[in-house]
Every structure is written in C-alpha cells, then in structure tokens.
mmCIF file of C-alpha atoms in Angstrom:
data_model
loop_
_atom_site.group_PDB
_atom_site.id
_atom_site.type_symbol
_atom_site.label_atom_id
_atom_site.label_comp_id
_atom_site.label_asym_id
_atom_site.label_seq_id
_atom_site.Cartn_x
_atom_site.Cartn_y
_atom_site.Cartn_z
ATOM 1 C CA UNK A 1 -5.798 19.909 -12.491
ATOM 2 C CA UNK A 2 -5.480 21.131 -16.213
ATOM 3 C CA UNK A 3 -6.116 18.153 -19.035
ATOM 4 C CA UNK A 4 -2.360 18.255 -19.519
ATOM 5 C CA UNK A 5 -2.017 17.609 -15.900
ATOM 6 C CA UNK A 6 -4.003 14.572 -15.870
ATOM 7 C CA UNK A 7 -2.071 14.047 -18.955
ATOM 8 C CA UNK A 8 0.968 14.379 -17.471
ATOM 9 C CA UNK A 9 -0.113 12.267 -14.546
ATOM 10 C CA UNK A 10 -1.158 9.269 -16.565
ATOM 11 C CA UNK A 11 1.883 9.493 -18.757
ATOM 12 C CA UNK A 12 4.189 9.399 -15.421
ATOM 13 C CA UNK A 13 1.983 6.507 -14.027
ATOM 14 C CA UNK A 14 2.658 4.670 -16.915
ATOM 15 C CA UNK A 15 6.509 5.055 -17.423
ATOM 16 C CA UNK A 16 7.499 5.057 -13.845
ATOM 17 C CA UNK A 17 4.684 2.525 -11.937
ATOM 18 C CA UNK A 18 2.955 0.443 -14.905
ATOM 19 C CA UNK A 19 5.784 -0.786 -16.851
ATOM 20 C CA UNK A 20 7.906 -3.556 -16.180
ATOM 21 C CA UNK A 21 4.510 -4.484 -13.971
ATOM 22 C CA UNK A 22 1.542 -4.357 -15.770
ATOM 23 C CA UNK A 23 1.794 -3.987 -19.784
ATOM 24 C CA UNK A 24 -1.824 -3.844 -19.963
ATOM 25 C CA UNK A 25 -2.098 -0.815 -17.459
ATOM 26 C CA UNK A 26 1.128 0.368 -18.834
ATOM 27 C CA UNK A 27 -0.916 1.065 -22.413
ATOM 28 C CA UNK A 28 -4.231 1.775 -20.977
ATOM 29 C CA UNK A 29 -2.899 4.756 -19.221
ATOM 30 C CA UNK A 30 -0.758 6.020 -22.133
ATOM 31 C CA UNK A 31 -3.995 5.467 -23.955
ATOM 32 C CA UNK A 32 -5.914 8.032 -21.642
ATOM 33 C CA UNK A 33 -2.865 10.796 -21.749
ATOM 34 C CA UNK A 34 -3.868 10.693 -25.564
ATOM 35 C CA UNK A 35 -7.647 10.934 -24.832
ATOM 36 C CA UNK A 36 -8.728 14.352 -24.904
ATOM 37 C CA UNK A 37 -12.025 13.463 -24.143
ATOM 38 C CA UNK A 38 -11.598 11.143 -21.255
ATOM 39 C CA UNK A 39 -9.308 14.038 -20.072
ATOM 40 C CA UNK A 40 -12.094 16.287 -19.731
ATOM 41 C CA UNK A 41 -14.498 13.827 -18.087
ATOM 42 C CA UNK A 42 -11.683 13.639 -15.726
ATOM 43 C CA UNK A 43 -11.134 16.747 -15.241
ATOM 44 C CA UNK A 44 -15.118 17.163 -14.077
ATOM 45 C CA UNK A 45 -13.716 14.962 -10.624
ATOM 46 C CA UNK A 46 -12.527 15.862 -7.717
ATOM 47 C CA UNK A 47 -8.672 16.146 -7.671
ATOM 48 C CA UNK A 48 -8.001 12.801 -5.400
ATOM 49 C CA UNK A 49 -10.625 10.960 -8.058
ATOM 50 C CA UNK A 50 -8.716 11.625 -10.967
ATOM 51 C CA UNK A 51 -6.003 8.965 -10.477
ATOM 52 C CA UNK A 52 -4.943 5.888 -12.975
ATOM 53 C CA UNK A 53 -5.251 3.186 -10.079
ATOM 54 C CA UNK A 54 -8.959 4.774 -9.470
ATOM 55 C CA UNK A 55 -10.095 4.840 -13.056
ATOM 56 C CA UNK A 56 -9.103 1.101 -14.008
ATOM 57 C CA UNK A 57 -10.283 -0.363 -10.950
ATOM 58 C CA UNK A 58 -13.496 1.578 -11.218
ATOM 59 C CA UNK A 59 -13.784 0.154 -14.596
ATOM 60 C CA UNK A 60 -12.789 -3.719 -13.624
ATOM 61 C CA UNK A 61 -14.935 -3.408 -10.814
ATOM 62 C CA UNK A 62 -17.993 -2.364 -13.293
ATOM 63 C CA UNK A 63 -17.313 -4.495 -16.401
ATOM 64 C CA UNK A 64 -14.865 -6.352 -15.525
ATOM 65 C CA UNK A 65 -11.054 -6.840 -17.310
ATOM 66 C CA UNK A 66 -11.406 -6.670 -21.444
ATOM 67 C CA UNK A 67 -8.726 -8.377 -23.534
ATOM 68 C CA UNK A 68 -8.089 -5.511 -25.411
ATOM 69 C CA UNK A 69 -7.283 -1.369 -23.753
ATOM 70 C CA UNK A 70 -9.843 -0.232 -26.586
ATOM 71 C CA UNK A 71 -12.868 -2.194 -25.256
ATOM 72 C CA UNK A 72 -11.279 -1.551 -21.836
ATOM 73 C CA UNK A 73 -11.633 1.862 -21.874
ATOM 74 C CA UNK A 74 -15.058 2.154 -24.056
ATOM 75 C CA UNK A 75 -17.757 2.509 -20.949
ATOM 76 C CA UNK A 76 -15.803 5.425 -20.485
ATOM 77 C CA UNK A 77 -17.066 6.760 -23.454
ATOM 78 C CA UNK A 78 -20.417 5.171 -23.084
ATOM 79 C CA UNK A 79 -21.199 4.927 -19.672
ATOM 80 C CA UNK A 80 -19.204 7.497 -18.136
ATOM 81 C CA UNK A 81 -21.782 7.891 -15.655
ATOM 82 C CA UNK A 82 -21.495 4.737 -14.500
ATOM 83 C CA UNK A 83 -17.382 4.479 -13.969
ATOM 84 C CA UNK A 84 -17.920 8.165 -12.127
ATOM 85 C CA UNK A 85 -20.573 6.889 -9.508
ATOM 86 C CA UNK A 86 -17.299 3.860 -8.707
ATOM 87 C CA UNK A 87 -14.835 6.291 -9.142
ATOM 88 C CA UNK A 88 -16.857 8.955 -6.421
ATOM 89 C CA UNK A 89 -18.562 6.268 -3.843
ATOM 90 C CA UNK A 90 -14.861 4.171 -3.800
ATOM 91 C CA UNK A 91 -11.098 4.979 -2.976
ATOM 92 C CA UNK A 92 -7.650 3.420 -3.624
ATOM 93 C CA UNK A 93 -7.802 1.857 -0.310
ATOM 94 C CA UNK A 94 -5.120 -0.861 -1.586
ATOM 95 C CA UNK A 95 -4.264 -2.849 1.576
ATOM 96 C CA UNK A 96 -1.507 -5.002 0.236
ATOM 97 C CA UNK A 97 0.050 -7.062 2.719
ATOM 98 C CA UNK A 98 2.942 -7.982 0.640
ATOM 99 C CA UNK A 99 4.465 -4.791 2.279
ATOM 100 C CA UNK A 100 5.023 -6.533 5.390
ATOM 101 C CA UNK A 101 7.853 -8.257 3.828
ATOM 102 C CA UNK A 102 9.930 -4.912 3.509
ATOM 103 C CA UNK A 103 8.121 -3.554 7.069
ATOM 104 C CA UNK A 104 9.525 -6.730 8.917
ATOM 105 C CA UNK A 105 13.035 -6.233 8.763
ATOM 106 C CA UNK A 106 12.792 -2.568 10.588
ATOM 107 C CA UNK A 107 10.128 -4.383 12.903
ATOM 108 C CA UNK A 108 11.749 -7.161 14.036
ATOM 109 C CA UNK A 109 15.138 -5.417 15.301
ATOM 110 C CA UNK A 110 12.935 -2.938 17.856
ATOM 111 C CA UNK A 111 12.530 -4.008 21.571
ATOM 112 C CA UNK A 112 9.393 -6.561 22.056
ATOM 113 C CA UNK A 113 6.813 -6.745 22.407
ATOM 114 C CA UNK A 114 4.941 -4.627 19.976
ATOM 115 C CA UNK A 115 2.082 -2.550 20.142
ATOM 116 C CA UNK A 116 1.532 -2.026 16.101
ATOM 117 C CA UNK A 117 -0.560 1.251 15.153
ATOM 118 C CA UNK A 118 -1.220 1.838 11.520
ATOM 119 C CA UNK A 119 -2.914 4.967 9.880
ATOM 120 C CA UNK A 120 -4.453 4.697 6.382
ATOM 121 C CA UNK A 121 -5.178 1.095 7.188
ATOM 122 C CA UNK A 122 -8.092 0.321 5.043
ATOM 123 C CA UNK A 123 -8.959 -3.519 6.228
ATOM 124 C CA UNK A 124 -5.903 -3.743 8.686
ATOM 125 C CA UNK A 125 -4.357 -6.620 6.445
ATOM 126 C CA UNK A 126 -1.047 -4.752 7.365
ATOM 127 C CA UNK A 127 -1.702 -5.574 11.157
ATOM 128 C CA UNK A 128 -1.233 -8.994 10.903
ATOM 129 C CA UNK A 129 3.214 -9.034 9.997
ATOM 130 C CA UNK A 130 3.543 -12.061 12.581
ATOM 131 C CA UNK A 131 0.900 -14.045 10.973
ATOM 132 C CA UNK A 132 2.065 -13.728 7.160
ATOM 133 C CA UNK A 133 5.319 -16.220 5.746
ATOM 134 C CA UNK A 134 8.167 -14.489 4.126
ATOM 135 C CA UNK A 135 10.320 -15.714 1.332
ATOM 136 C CA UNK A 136 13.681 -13.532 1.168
ATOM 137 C CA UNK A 137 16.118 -14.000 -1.447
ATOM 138 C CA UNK A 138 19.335 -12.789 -1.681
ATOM 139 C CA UNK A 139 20.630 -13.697 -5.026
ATOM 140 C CA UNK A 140 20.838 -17.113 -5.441
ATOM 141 C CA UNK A 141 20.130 -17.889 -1.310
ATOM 142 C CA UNK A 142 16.714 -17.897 0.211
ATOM 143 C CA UNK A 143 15.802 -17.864 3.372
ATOM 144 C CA UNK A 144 12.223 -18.507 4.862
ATOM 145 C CA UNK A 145 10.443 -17.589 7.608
ATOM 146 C CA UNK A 146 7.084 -18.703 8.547
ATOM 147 C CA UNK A 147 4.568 -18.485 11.693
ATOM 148 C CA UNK A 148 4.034 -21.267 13.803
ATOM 149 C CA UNK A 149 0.704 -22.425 12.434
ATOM 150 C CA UNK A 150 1.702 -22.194 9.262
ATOM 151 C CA UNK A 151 -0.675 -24.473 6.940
ATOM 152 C CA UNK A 152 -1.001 -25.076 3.513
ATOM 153 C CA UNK A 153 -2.842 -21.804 2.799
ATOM 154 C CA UNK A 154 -1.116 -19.525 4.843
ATOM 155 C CA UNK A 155 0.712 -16.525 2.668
ATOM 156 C CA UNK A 156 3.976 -16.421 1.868
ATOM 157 C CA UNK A 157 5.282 -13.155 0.779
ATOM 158 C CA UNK A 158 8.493 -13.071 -1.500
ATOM 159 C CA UNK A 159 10.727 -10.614 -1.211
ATOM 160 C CA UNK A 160 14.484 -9.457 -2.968
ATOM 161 C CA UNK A 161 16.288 -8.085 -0.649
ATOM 162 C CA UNK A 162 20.004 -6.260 -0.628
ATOM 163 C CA UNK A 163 22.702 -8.319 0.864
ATOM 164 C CA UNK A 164 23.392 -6.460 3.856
ATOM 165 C CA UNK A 165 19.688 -6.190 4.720
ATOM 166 C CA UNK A 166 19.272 -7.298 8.626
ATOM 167 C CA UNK A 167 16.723 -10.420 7.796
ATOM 168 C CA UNK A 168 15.037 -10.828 11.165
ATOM 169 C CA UNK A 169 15.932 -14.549 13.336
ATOM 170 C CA UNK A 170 11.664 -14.967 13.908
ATOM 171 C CA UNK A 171 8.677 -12.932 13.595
ATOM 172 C CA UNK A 172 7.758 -9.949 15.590
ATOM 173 C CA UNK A 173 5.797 -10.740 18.890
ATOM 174 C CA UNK A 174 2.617 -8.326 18.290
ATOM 175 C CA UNK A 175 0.632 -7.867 21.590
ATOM 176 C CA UNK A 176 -1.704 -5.024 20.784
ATOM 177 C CA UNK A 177 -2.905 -3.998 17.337
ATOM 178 C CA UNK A 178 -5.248 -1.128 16.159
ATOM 179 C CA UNK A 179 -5.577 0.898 12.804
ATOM 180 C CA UNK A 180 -7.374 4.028 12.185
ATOM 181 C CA UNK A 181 -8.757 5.020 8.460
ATOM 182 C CA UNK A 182 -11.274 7.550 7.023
ATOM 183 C CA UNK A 183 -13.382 4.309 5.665
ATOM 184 C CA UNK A 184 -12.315 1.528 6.719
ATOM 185 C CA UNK A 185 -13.305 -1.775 5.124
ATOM 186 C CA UNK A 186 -15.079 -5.114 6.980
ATOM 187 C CA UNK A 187 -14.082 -7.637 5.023
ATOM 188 C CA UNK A 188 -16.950 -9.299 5.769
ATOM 189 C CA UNK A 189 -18.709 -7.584 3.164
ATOM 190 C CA UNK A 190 -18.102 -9.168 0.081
ATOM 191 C CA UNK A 191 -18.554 -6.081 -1.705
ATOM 192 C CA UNK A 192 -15.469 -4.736 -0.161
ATOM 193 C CA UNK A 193 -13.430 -7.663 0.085
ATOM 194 C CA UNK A 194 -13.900 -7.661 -4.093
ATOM 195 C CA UNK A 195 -12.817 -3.962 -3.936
ATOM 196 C CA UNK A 196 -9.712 -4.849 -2.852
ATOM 197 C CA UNK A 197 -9.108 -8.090 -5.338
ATOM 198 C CA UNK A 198 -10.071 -5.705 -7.937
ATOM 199 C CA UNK A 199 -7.158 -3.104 -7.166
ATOM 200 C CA UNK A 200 -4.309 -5.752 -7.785
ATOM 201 C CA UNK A 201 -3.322 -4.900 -10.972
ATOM 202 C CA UNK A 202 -4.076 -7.809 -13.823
ATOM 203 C CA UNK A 203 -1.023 -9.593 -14.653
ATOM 204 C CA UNK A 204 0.242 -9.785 -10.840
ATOM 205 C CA UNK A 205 -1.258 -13.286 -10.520
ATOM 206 C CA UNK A 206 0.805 -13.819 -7.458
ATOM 207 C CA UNK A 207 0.097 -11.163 -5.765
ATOM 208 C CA UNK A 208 -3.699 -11.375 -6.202
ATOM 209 C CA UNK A 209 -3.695 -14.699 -4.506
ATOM 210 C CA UNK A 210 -1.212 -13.426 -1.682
ATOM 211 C CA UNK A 211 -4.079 -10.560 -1.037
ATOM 212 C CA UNK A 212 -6.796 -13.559 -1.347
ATOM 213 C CA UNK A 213 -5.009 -15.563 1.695
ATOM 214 C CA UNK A 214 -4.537 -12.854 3.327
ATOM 215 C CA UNK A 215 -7.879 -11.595 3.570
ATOM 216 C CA UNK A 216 -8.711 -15.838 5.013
ATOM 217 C CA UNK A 217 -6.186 -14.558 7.798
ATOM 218 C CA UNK A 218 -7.861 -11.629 8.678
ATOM 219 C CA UNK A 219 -11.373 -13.225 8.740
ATOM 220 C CA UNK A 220 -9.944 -15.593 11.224
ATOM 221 C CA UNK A 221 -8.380 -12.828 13.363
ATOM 222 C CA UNK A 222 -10.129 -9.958 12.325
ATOM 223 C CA UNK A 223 -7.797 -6.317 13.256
ATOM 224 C CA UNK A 224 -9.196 -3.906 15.125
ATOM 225 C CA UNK A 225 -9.916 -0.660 12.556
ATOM 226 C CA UNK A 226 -11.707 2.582 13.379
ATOM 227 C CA UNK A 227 -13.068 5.015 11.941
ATOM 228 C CA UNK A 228 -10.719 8.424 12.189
ATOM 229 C CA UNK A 229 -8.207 11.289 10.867
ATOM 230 C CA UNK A 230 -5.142 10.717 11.020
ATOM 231 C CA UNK A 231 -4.547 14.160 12.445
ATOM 232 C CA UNK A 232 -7.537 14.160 15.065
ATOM 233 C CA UNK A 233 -7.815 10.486 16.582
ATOM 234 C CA UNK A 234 -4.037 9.192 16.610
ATOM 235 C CA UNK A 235 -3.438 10.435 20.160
ATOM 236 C CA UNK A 236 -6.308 8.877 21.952
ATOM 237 C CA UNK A 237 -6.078 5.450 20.220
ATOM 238 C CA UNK A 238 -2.265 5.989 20.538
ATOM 239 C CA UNK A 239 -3.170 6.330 24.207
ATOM 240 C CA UNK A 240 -5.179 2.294 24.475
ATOM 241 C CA UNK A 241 -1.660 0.881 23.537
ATOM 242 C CA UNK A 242 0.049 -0.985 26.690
ATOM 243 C CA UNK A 243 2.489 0.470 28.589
ATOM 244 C CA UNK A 244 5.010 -3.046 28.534
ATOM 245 C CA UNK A 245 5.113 -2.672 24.693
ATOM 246 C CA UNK A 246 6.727 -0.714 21.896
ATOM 247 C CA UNK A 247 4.738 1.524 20.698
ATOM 248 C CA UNK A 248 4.801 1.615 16.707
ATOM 249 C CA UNK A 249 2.699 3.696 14.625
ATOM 250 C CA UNK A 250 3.296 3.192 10.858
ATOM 251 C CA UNK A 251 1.696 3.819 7.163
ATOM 252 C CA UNK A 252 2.518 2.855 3.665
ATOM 253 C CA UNK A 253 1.200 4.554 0.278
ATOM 254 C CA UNK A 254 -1.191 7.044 2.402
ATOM 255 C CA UNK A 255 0.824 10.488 3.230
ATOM 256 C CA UNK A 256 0.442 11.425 -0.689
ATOM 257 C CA UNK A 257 -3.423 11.992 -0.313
ATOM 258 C CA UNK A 258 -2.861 14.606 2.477
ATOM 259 C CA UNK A 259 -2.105 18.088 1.551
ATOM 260 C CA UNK A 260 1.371 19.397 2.614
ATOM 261 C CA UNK A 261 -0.163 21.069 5.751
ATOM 262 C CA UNK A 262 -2.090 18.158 6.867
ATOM 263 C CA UNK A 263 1.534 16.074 6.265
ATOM 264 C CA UNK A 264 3.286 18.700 8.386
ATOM 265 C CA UNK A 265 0.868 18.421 11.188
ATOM 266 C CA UNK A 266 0.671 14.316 11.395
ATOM 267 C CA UNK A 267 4.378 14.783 11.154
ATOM 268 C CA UNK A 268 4.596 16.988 14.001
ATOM 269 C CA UNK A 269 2.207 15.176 16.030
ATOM 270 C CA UNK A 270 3.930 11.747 15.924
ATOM 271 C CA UNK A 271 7.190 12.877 16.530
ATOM 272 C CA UNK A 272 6.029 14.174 19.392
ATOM 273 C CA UNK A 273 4.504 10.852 20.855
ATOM 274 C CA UNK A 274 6.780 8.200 22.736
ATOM 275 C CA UNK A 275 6.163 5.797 19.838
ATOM 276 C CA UNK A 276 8.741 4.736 17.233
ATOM 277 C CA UNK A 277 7.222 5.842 13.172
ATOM 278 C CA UNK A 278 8.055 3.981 10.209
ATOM 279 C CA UNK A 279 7.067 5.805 7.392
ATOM 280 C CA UNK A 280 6.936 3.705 4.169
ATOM 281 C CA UNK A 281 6.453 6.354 1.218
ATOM 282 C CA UNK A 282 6.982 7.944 -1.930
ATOM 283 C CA UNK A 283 10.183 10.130 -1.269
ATOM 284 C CA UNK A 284 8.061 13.173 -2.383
ATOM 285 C CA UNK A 285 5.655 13.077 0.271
ATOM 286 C CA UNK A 286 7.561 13.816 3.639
ATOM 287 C CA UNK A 287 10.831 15.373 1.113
ATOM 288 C CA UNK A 288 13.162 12.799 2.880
ATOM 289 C CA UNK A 289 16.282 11.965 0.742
ATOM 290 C CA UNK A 290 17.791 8.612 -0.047
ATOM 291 C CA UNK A 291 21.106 7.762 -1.824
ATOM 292 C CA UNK A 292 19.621 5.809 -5.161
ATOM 293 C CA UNK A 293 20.123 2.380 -6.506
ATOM 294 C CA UNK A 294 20.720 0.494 -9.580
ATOM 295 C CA UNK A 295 16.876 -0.302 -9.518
ATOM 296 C CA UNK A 296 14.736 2.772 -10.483
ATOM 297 C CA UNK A 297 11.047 1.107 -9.383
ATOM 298 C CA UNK A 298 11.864 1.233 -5.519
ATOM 299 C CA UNK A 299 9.766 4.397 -5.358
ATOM 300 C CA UNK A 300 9.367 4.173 -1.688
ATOM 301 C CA UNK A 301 11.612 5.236 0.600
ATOM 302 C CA UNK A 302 11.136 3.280 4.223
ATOM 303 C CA UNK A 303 12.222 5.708 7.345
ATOM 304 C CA UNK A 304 12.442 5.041 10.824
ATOM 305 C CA UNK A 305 11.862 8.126 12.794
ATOM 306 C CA UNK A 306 12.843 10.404 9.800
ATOM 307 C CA UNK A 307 15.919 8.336 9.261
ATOM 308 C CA UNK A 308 16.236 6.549 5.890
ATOM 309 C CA UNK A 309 16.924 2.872 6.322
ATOM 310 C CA UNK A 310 16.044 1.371 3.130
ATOM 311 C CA UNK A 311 14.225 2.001 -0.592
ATOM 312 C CA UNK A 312 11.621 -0.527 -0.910
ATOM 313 C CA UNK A 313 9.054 -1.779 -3.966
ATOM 314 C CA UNK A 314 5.573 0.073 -3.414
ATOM 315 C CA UNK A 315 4.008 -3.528 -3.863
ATOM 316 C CA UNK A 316 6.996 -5.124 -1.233
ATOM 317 C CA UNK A 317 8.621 -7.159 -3.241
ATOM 318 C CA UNK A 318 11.842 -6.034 -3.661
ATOM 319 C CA UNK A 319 13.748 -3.777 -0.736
ATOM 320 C CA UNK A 320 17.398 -2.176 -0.901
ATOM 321 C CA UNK A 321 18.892 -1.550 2.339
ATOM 322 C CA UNK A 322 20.260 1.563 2.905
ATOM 323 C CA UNK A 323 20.399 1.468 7.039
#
C-alpha cells in the first residue's frame, strides 16, 4: 500500500471503528494518518501487518498502555525494531466471545443438536455459545439467559437487540465442536492468553473482563482447534462431525484477510457441503447487501447461507434484526 493508503486506512479506522469506542485509539490512529514517518516504517511491512488493531496491540503488548497518544506512539520512533518483531511474529487473532451473543439467536432456531465448526478460530473461545450467559435488552426489557452451571464467574454477555429479533427459549445443545486456524492459540500459554487481553481495546473495561472469564471457561473445557486453511482442511474435519447433528460451520471478522480468490473458493466450497454457514462479516468481504439502520457502527452483516438475517456490532454487543 502507498503512505496515503495506510493513511487512508488509519483515518477510516478511526472515524468508522475507534470512535464512539475507544477515544484513545480513536486519536492514536488519526495521530499515525498524520505521521509521515511512521507511514513509511509501515509501509516497510507486509500488507496484512500494516493494520491499526496490529500496531497498538503490538505496542501495549511491548510497553504497555501510556496515558498520553504522544508517549504511546514514541517506541515507534525509537524502537521501531522492537514494535516490528510483535507486529511480524503476532496476528489480530481477536477471539472475542462477546459475538456469541449476536451468533445465538441464528443458532438456537436450527434443528438440534449441533455440530459447531468454526474457521479463523484462534483459541476456540467462540466454540463454547452454550456455556457463555447472555443479557438481551430490548429497550427498557431485559431478558437473561444463562447455562445451567452458571456460578458467580461465569460470563455474561450483554447484548441490544432489535425488537423483532427471535431471542432463543434456552441455549443451543452443542454435541460436537472443532475449529480450524492458521495459528491457533493454547491458552495455556500465558504468553498467548495475554495476546488476546492485550487486543481488547483500552477503555472497554467490560469487555476485557468478559474475554478474562471466558478464557477460565475454556481452560476448564478446553475446544478442540487445529492447525489448517480454511480452503484445504474444512472438508476432512467437516467430515469427523456426527451424522445425528446439524452441521454448522461459521466465522466472524476472518474472510477480510483472504484475498478475493481465496474468499470465492471457501465460498464455493461450503456451499457445497451439507452444513448450514453463518457468515458474520464486514459487508465488503463476501459483497452481500443489507437494508441499513439508524445505527451506522453495525459494520457486520450476519448471513445464514448467503441470506442476510441481521447487522450486528463487530464486538457483539448490539444486533439489528433484519431476518
């Protein structure tokens, strides 16, 4: 990309994801759009290495959060090779369960059981819908759903939902669960585990700890993630799933790092399989159209078998049914 690409792209990550969320990544990245330097260390990275979420985690996960974007941003200027080694060796694996609050709705309504495949799965924390709490709310009305061993720690994602959204009566029943990811991460390594604490951006207090409980869950019932392509291992571990249950293979936030032809191909492939595919994603990536709504951050549009059921928050807070 040209520096006023990676201009461009930190400008658009700041008006359209960073603000109204984070304030603090909202100016960093403006910061960087004006940083014609930084822009040209940037430019020195691979493509997929250049990106906002990339660069600040790299740098939290190095020196840690400053108070101020200046001091933020300064090992950039004076340890550049240090943020690049992060930037290179690590990837925006963000596994943020929270999703499974807009996921459920879609999951819950399909025949059960379920057999629950998910590419791009990083530590599998997606896996685990029917082991997470949900808080809905529907303007003033809530309504709660939780998992039968539901304790004092257990995660409870909220979620705003449209009024005509179909809130599901209990929990999915999950039988068989598997994901597949180029590098997937055992969050038994703490190494990792802080990886993925470190991508939650830093005023989403909440959300960290939701991620922080949810990674307790998954230590205690640890998904089943391989190592894979997308486009060269889905059949065969497609193939492991029981026969008695409904086959789902799903992804969130991971067709946007494929190039068009490699999208094509995993599109072709899927549809192909006697499986049911959500697709939770930017509506760029697969150049499925929704009608809009009055809220211009649900950037994701959530599709079952190419069919546009509802716009949904990237992080999974909020979802707009459109079913």
């Amino acid at each position: 990309m040209s520096l006023s690409e990676i201009a461009a792209r930190y400008r658009r990550f700041a008006t359209k994801e960073a603000a109204g969320h984070s304030p603090f990544y909202e100016a960093a990245a403006l910061a960087v759009a004006k940083d014609a330097g930084l822009l040209a260390k940037l430019a020195t990275l691979p493509e997929g290495k250049q990106q906002p979420n990339l660069l600040f985690a790299s740098l939290r996960h190095r020196f840690g959060l400053a108070d101020e974007v200046a001091s933020f941003l300064a090992p950039t200027r004076e340890a550049w090779p240090a943020v690049s080694t992060v930037m290179l060796a690590r990837s925006t694996q963000t596994n943020e369960p929270g999703r499974c609050a807009t996921l459920l709705p879609l999951l819950a309504r399909l025949p059960q059981p379920l057999a629950l495949l998910e590419v791009g799965a990083s530590a599998g924390l997606c896996l685990l819908p029917d082991h997470y709490g949900y808080d809905y709310r529907i303007g003033e009305a809530r309504y709660r759903l939780l998992p039968p061993d539901a304790g004092p720690d257990t995660p409870i994602f909220p979620c705003e939902v449209s009024p005509d959204t179909p809130l599901p009566e209990r929990l999915p029943q999950v039988i068989w669960r598997a994901g597949l990811d180029l590098n997937p991460l055992d969050l038994g390594d703490r190494a990792s585990a802080a990886w993925l604490e470190t991508l939650v951006w830093p005023e989403q207090r909440a959300r960290a700890q939701g991620l922080h409980q949810a990674i307790a869950v998954a230590r205690e019932n640890p998904p089943r993630v391989i190592a894979g392509d997308l486009n060269r291992d889905l059949a065969a571990l497609a193939a492991e799933a029981p026969r008695e249950a409904t086959l789902v293979i799903f992804h969130s936030a991971v067709l946007a790092y494929l190039s068009p032809e490699a999208r094509q191909r995993f599109r072709k492939e899927v549809q192909a399989m006697d499986a049911i595919w959500i697709s939770n994603e930017a509506e760029s990536v697969l150049g499925m159209k929704a009608p809009a709504t009055a809220r211009d951050d649900l950037l994701f549009v959530t599709l079952q078998d190419t069919i546009p059921l509802a716009r949904a928050d990237p992080h999974g807070r909020r979802l707009h049914w459109i079913g």
